[in-house]
Short mmCIF file of C-alpha atoms in Angstrom, two decimals:
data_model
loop_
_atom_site.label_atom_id
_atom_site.label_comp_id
_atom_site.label_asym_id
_atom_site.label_seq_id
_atom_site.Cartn_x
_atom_site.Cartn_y
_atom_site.Cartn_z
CA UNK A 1 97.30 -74.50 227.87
CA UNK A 2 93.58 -74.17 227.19
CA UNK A 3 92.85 -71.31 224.87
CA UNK A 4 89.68 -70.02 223.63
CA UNK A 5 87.97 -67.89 221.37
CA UNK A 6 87.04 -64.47 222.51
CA UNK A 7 83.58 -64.59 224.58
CA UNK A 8 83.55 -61.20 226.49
CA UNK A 9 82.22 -57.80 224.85
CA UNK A 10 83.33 -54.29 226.74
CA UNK A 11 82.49 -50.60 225.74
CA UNK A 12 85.22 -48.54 224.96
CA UNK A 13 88.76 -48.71 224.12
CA UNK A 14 91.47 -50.54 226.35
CA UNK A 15 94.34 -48.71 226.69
CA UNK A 16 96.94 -50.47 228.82
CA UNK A 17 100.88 -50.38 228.88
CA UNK A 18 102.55 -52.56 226.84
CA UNK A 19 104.86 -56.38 227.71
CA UNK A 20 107.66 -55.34 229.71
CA UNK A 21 106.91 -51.11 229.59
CA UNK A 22 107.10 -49.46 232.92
CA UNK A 23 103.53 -47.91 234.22
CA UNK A 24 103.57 -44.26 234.89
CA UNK A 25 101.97 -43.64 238.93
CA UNK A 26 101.35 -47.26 239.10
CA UNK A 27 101.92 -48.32 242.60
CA UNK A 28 104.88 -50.71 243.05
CA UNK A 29 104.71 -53.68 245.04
CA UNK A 30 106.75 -55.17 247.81
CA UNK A 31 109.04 -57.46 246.27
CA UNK A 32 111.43 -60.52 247.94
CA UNK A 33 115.17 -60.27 247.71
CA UNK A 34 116.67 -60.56 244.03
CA UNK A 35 112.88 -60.19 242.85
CA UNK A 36 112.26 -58.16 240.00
CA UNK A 37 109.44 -57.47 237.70
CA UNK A 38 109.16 -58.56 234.03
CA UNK A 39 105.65 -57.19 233.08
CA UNK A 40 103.02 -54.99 234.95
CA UNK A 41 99.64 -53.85 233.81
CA UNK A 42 96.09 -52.81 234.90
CA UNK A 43 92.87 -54.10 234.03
CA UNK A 44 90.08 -53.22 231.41
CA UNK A 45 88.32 -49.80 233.31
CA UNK A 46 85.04 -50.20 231.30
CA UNK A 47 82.11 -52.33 231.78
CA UNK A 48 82.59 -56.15 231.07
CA UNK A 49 79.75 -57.88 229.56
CA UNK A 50 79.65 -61.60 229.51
CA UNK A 51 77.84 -64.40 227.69
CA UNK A 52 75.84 -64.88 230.73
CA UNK A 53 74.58 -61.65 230.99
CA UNK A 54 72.22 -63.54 228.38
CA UNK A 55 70.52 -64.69 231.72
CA UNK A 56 71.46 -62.07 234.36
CA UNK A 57 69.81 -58.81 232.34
CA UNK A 58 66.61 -60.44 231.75
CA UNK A 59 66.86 -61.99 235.34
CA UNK A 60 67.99 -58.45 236.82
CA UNK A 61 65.17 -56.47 234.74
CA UNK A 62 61.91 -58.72 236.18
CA UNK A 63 63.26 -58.65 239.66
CA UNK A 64 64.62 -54.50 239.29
CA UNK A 65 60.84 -54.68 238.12
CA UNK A 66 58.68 -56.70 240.48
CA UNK A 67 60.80 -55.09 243.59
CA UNK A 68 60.17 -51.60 241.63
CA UNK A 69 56.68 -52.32 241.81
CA UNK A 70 55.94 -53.55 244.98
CA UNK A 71 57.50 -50.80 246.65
CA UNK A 72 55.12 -47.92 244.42
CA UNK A 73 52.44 -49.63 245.56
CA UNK A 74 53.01 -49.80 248.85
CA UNK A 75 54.14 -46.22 249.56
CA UNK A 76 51.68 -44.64 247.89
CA UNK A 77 48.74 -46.98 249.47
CA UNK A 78 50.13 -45.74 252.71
CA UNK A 79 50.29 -49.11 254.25
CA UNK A 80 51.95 -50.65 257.12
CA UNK A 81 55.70 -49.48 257.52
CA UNK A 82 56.26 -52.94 258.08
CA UNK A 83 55.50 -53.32 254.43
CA UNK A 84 57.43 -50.19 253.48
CA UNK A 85 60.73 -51.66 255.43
CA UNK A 86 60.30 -55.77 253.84
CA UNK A 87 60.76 -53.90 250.38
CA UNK A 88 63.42 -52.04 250.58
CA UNK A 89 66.19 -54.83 250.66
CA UNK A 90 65.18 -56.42 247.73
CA UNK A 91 64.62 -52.72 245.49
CA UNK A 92 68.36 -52.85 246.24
CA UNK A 93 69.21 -55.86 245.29
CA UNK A 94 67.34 -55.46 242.02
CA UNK A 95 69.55 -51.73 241.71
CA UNK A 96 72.67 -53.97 241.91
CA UNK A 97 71.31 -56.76 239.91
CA UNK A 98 70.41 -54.11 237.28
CA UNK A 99 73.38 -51.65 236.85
CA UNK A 100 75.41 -51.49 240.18
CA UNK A 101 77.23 -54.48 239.65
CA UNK A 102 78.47 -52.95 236.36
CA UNK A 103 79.72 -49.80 238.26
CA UNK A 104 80.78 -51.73 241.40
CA UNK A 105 83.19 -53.96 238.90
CA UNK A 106 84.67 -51.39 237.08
CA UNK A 107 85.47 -49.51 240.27
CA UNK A 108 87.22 -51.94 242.12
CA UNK A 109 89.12 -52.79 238.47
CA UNK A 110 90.46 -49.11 238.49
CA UNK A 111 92.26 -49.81 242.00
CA UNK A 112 93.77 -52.96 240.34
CA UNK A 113 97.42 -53.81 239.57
CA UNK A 114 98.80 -57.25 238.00
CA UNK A 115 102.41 -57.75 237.79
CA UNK A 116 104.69 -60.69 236.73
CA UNK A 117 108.35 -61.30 238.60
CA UNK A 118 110.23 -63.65 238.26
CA UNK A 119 109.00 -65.02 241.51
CA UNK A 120 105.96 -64.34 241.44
CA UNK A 121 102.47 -63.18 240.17
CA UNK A 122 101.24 -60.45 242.20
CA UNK A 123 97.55 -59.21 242.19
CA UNK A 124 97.88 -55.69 243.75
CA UNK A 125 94.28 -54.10 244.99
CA UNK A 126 94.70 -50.62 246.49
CA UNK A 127 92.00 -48.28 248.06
CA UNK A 128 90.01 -49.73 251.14
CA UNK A 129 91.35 -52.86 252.21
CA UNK A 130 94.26 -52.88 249.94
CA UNK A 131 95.83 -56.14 249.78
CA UNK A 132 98.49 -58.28 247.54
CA UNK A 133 97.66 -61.70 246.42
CA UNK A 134 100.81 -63.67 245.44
CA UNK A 135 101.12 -66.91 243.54
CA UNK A 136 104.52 -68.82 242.94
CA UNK A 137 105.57 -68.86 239.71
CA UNK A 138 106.95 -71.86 240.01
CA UNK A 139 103.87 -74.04 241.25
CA UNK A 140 101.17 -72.24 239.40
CA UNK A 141 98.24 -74.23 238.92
CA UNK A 142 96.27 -74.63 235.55
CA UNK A 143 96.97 -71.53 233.09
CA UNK A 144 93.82 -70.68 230.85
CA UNK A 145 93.38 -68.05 228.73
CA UNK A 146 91.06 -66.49 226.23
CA UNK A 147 91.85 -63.95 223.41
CA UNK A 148 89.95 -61.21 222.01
CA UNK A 149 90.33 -59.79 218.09
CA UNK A 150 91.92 -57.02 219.59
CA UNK A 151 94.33 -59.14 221.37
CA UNK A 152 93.53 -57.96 224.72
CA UNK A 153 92.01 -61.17 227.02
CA UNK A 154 91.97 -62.83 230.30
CA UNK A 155 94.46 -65.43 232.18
CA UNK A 156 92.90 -67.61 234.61
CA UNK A 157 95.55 -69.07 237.46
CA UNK A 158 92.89 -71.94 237.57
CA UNK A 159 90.60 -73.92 236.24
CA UNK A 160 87.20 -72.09 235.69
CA UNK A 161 84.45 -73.10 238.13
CA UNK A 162 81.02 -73.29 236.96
CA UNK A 163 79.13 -69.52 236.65
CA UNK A 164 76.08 -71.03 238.14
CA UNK A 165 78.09 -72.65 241.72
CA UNK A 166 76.19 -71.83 244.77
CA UNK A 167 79.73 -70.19 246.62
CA UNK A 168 80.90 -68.59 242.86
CA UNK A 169 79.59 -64.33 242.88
CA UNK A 170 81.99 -64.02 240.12
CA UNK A 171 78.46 -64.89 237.98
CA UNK A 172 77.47 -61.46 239.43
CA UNK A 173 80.92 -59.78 238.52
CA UNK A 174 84.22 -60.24 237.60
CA UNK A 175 85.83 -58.78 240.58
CA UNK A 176 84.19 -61.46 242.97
CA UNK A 177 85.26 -64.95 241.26
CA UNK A 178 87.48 -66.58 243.21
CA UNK A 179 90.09 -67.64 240.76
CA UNK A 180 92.85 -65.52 240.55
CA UNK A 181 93.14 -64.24 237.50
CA UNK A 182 94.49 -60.93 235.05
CA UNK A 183 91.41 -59.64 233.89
CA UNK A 184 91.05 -58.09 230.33
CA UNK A 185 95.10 -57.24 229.64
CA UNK A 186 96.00 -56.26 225.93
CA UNK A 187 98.77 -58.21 224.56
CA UNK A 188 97.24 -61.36 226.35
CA UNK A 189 98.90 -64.03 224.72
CA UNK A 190 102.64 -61.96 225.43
CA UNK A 191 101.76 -62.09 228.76
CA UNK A 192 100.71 -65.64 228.71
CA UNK A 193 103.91 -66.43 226.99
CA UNK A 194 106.15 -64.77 229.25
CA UNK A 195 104.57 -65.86 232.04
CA UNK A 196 105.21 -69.54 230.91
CA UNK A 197 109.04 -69.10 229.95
CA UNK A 198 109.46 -67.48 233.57
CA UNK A 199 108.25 -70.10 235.57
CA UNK A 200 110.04 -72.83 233.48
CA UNK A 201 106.96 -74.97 231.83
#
């Protein structure tokens, strides 16, 4: 087990069911023959703020800025729509550096469902392109976790990768790291726990 202190900040309060409750209107999964589930939960809904966001704000600001800027200036000069067009891209890309990658996150956590069989962990993302990522309880790779004061935190079926790896966008947001994981659950540790006694370890 790797455990470590708490190192993410939300807004908000997290309200989340707790080990082993039952989930009013939470969508149930598919499960194998003499599967059943143990523990199901959802996601922190807020806005996750990270220790790197150190880097990515300021970073997100001057570009948000610069592409801000270039894009006044060339409207109101009235130049060349060729110009006009070569801006546009990056004033987007400096919206979602700036705040749509905070909405973006949180909405794709809301259509989020974690559960924990006795089989299996299950991932369970509904909306557009729902789909169910499953992981043997049995052969589970690395387990890390960190814990907040409030005992809510995040499980990591993985070892971390490093924020600034060309193929890892989970720098940009949660939601696109690779490494499965149950993001901002209360009761982390519980969930940890239970996860370890039903696979065995």
């Amino acid at each position: 087990m790797i455990y470590a202190p708490s190192c993410i900040v939300c807004l908000g309060a997290t309200q989340q069911p707790a080990l082993g409750g039952s989930t009013i209107g939470m969508a149930k999964p598919s499960l194998l023959p003499g599967e059943r589930i143990a523990w199901e939960g959802k996601p922190y809904s807020g806005p996750i703020f990270r220790p790197v966001e150190v880097f990515l704000i300021p970073f997100s600001l001057v570009w948000g800025g610069f592409a801000a800027f270039w894009n006044a200036s060339v409207w109101t000069a009235n130049a060349d729509l060729s110009f006009k067009i070569f801006g546009l891209p990056f004033l987007a890309i400096g919206l979602y550096f700036t705040f749509g990658r905070f909405l973006l996150d949180a909405s794709l956590r809301k259509k989020m469902t974690y559960f924990v069989t006795n089989k299996r962990i299950l991932i369970d993302k509904r909306g557009r392109g729902s789909s169910t990522k499953s992981l043997d309880i049995n052969r589970l790779p690395a387990l890390e976790f960190d814990e907040r004061s409030d005992g809510s935190g995040t499980i990591r079926f993985g070892a971390s990768g490093g924020w600034f790896m060309s193929n890892n966008l989970g720098i940009w947001q949660p939601t696109f790291d690779p490494t499965p994981q149950f993001m901002r659950i209360p009761n982390v540790r519980s969930v940890y726990e239970l996860i370890q006694k039903q696979s065995g370890a």
